[in-house]
Coordinates of C-alpha atoms in Angstrom, one line a residue:
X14 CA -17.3 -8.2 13.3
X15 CA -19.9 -7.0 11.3
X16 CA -20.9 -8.1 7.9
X17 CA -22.4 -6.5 4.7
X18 CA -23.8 -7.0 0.9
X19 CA -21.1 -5.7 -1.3
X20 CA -23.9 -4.7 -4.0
X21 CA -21.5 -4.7 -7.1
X22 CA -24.8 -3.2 -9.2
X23 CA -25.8 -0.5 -7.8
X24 CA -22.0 0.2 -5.6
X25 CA -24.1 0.5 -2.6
X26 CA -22.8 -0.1 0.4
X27 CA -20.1 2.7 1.4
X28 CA -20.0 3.1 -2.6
X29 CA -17.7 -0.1 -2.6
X30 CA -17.6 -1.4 -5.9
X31 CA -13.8 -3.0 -6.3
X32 CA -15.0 -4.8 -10.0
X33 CA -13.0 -2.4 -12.1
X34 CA -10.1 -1.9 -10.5
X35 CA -10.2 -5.9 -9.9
X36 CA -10.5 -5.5 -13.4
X37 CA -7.9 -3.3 -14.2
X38 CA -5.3 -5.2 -12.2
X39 CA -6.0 -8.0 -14.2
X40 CA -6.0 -6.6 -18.1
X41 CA -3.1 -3.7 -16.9
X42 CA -0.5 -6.0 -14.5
X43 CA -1.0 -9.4 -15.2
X44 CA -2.0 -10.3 -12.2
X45 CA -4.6 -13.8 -12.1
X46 CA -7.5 -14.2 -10.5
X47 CA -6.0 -16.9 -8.2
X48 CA -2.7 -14.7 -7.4
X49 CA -5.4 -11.4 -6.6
X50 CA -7.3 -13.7 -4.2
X51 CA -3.9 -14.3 -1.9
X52 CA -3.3 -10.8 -2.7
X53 CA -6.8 -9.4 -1.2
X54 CA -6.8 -12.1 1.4
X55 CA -10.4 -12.9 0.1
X56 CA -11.5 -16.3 -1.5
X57 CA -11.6 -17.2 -5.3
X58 CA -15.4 -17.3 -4.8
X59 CA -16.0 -14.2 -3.2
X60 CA -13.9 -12.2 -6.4
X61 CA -15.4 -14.4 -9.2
X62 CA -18.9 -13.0 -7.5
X63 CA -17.3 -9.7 -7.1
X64 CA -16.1 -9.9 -11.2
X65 CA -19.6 -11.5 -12.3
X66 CA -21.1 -8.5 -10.3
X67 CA -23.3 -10.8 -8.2
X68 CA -23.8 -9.8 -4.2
X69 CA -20.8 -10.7 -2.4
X70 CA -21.0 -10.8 1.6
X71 CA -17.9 -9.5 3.0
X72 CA -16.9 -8.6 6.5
X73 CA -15.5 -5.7 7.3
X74 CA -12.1 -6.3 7.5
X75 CA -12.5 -8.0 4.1
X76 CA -13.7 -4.9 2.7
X77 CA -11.2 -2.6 4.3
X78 CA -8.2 -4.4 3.2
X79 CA -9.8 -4.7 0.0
X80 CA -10.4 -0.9 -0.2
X81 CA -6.3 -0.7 1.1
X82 CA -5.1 -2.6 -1.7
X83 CA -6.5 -2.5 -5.0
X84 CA -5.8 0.7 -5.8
X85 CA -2.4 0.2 -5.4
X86 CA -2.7 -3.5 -7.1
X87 CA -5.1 -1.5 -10.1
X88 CA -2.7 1.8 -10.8
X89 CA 0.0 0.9 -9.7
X90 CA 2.0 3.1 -8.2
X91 CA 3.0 5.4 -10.9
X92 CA 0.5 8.5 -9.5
X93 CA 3.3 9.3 -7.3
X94 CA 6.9 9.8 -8.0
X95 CA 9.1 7.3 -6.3
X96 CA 11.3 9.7 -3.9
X97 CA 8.3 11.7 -3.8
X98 CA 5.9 8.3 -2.1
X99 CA 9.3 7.9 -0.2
X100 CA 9.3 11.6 1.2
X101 CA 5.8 10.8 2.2
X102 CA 5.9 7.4 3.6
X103 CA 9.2 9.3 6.0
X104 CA 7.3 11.8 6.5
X105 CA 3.6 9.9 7.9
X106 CA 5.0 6.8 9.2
X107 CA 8.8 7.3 10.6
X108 CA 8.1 11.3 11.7
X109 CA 4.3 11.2 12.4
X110 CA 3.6 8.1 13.2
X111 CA 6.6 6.6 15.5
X112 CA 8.6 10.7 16.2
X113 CA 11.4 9.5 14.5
X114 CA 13.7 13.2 14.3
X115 CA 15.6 13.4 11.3
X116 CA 18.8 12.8 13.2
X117 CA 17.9 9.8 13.9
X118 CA 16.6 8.6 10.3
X119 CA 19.9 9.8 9.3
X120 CA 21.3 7.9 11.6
X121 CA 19.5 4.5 10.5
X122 CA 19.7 5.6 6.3
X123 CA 23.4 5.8 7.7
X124 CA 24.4 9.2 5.9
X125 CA 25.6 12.2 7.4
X126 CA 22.2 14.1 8.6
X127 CA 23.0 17.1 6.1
X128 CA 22.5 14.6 2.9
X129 CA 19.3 13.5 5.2
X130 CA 18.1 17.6 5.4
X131 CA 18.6 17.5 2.0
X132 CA 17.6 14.8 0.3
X133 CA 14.1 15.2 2.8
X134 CA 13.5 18.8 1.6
X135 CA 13.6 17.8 -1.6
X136 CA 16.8 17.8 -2.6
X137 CA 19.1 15.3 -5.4
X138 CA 22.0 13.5 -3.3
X139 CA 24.9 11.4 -4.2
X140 CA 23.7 7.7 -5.3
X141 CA 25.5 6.1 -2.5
X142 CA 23.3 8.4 -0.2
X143 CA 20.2 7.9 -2.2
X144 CA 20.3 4.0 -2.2
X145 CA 21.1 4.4 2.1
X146 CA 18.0 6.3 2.2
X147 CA 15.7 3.9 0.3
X148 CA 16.7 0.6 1.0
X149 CA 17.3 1.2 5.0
X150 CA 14.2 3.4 5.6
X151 CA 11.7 0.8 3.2
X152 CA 13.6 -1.7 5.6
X153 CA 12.8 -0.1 8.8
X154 CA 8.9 1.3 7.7
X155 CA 8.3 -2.7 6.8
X156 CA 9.8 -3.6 10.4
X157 CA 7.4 -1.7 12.0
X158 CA 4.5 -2.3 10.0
X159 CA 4.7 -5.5 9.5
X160 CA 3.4 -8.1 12.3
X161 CA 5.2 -11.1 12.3
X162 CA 2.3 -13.3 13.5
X163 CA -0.2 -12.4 11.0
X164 CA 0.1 -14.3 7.4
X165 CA -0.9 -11.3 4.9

Protein backbone atom coordinates (compact mmCIF):
# COMPACT_ATOMS: atom_id res chain seq x y z
CA UNK A 1 0.00 0.00 0.00
CA UNK A 2 1.24 3.15 -0.80
CA UNK A 3 2.17 5.89 1.56
CA UNK A 4 2.13 9.73 1.61
CA UNK A 5 3.05 13.22 3.65
CA UNK A 6 -0.25 14.41 5.03
CA UNK A 7 1.17 18.15 4.70
CA UNK A 8 -1.30 19.71 7.43
CA UNK A 9 0.30 23.41 6.24
CA UNK A 10 -0.15 23.76 3.09
CA UNK A 11 -3.36 20.69 2.79
CA UNK A 12 -1.31 19.29 0.08
CA UNK A 13 -1.71 16.02 -0.74
CA UNK A 14 -5.24 15.30 -2.26
CA UNK A 15 -6.14 18.65 -0.26
CA UNK A 16 -6.32 16.40 3.00
CA UNK A 17 -6.11 18.44 5.83
CA UNK A 18 -8.45 16.57 8.71
CA UNK A 19 -6.98 19.28 11.62
CA UNK A 20 -10.22 21.26 11.83
CA UNK A 21 -12.67 18.95 11.65
CA UNK A 22 -10.35 16.85 14.17
CA UNK A 23 -10.79 19.97 15.85
CA UNK A 24 -14.22 20.50 15.64
CA UNK A 25 -15.05 17.02 16.90
CA UNK A 26 -13.24 17.73 19.82
CA UNK A 27 -14.61 21.46 20.96
CA UNK A 28 -18.35 20.51 19.25
CA UNK A 29 -18.87 16.52 20.62
CA UNK A 30 -16.76 15.91 23.30
CA UNK A 31 -14.98 13.51 21.89
CA UNK A 32 -10.92 13.08 23.40
CA UNK A 33 -8.08 12.81 21.62
CA UNK A 34 -7.54 9.20 22.84
CA UNK A 35 -11.37 8.15 22.09
CA UNK A 36 -10.77 9.90 18.17
CA UNK A 37 -7.66 7.86 17.79
CA UNK A 38 -9.86 4.29 18.23
CA UNK A 39 -12.35 6.13 16.38
CA UNK A 40 -10.02 6.91 13.11
CA UNK A 41 -8.17 3.70 13.59
CA UNK A 42 -4.89 5.94 13.60
CA UNK A 43 -2.34 6.29 16.55
CA UNK A 44 -2.34 9.04 19.26
CA UNK A 45 0.91 10.11 17.64
CA UNK A 46 -0.03 10.36 14.24
CA UNK A 47 -3.30 12.91 15.41
CA UNK A 48 -1.28 14.91 17.95
CA UNK A 49 1.10 15.51 14.63
CA UNK A 50 -2.02 15.94 12.63
CA UNK A 51 -3.47 18.68 15.54
CA UNK A 52 0.12 20.36 16.02
CA UNK A 53 0.00 20.59 12.10
CA UNK A 54 3.36 18.80 11.71
CA UNK A 55 3.78 16.16 8.54
CA UNK A 56 2.10 13.11 9.37
CA UNK A 57 2.90 9.91 7.09
CA UNK A 58 -0.16 8.04 6.53
CA UNK A 59 -1.07 5.14 4.32
CA UNK A 60 -3.68 5.11 2.23
CA UNK A 61 -6.11 3.35 3.94
CA UNK A 62 -5.31 5.54 6.89
CA UNK A 63 -6.24 8.49 5.00
CA UNK A 64 -9.37 7.03 3.38
CA UNK A 65 -11.00 5.98 6.53
CA UNK A 66 -9.90 9.14 7.92
CA UNK A 67 -11.59 11.11 5.00
CA UNK A 68 -14.89 8.45 5.70
CA UNK A 69 -15.21 9.47 9.14
CA UNK A 70 -14.53 12.69 10.41
CA UNK A 71 -17.03 14.40 8.82
CA UNK A 72 -19.47 12.54 10.26
CA UNK A 73 -17.43 12.48 13.81
CA UNK A 74 -17.02 16.72 13.12
CA UNK A 75 -20.81 17.68 12.03
CA UNK A 76 -22.48 15.29 13.12
CA UNK A 77 -25.11 14.18 11.44
CA UNK A 78 -27.55 16.90 11.73
CA UNK A 79 -26.99 18.08 7.64
CA UNK A 80 -29.48 15.48 6.93
CA UNK A 81 -32.73 14.77 8.35
CA UNK A 82 -32.95 11.41 10.02
CA UNK A 83 -35.78 9.56 7.85
CA UNK A 84 -34.41 11.56 5.16
CA UNK A 85 -30.28 9.74 5.72
CA UNK A 86 -32.65 6.63 6.26
CA UNK A 87 -34.47 7.04 2.71
CA UNK A 88 -30.98 7.33 1.41
CA UNK A 89 -29.03 4.78 3.13
CA UNK A 90 -32.48 2.21 1.71
CA UNK A 91 -32.16 3.65 -1.16
CA UNK A 92 -27.89 3.23 -2.04
CA UNK A 93 -27.18 0.29 0.05
CA UNK A 94 -30.37 -2.22 0.39
CA UNK A 95 -31.78 -1.15 -3.44
CA UNK A 96 -28.54 -0.19 -5.20
CA UNK A 97 -26.16 -1.84 -3.67
CA UNK A 98 -27.50 -5.54 -2.73
CA UNK A 99 -31.26 -5.30 -5.36
CA UNK A 100 -33.15 -5.54 -2.45
CA UNK A 101 -37.13 -4.75 -4.11
CA UNK A 102 -39.21 -3.06 -1.85
CA UNK A 103 -41.26 -6.17 -1.23
CA UNK A 104 -38.77 -7.58 0.23
CA UNK A 105 -37.54 -4.64 2.59
CA UNK A 106 -41.07 -4.66 3.64
CA UNK A 107 -40.88 -7.91 4.16
CA UNK A 108 -37.67 -7.68 6.60
CA UNK A 109 -39.09 -3.91 8.24
CA UNK A 110 -42.06 -6.44 8.78
CA UNK A 111 -44.93 -4.01 7.74
CA UNK A 112 -47.36 -4.46 5.09
CA UNK A 113 -45.46 -3.27 1.77
CA UNK A 114 -48.03 -0.30 1.31
CA UNK A 115 -46.80 1.48 4.73
CA UNK A 116 -43.17 0.45 2.94
CA UNK A 117 -44.42 2.45 -0.56
CA UNK A 118 -45.26 4.98 1.58
CA UNK A 119 -43.23 5.68 4.15
CA UNK A 120 -40.14 5.22 1.05
CA UNK A 121 -41.84 7.93 -1.07
CA UNK A 122 -41.78 10.15 1.47
CA UNK A 123 -44.53 9.60 3.26
CA UNK A 124 -45.45 9.90 7.59
CA UNK A 125 -46.62 6.22 8.87
CA UNK A 126 -48.02 4.94 11.99
CA UNK A 127 -45.07 4.77 14.82
CA UNK A 128 -45.27 1.14 15.16
CA UNK A 129 -44.46 1.07 11.27
CA UNK A 130 -41.90 3.80 11.55
CA UNK A 131 -39.83 2.14 14.46
CA UNK A 132 -40.09 -1.49 12.07
CA UNK A 133 -38.58 0.44 9.46
CA UNK A 134 -35.60 1.93 11.30
CA UNK A 135 -34.61 -0.39 13.76
CA UNK A 136 -34.80 -3.59 11.27
CA UNK A 137 -33.37 -1.98 8.08
CA UNK A 138 -30.27 -0.09 10.42
CA UNK A 139 -30.12 -3.82 11.62
CA UNK A 140 -29.92 -5.43 8.31
CA UNK A 141 -27.63 -2.36 6.39
CA UNK A 142 -24.99 -3.03 9.62
CA UNK A 143 -25.21 -6.91 8.82
CA UNK A 144 -24.15 -6.49 5.56
CA UNK A 145 -21.63 -3.87 6.01
CA UNK A 146 -20.13 -4.89 8.73
CA UNK A 147 -17.28 -7.72 8.53
CA UNK A 148 -17.04 -9.64 11.44
CA UNK A 149 -13.28 -10.40 11.18
CA UNK A 150 -12.08 -6.93 11.02
CA UNK A 151 -11.84 -4.96 14.51
CA UNK A 152 -13.02 -1.28 13.35
Amino acid sequence: MSDFVLNTHTGENNNVNFRAEILNAIRSFEISQEQLSGLLSVSSEKLEKILNNEDVHLDLSEERLIDYRISFLSEGFSIVEPLARLRMIIDSVLIDRYSFSHESLAKYSNVPFEVFEHFYNGGDVEKKYLVNICVHLQMLVFVLTNNPNNND
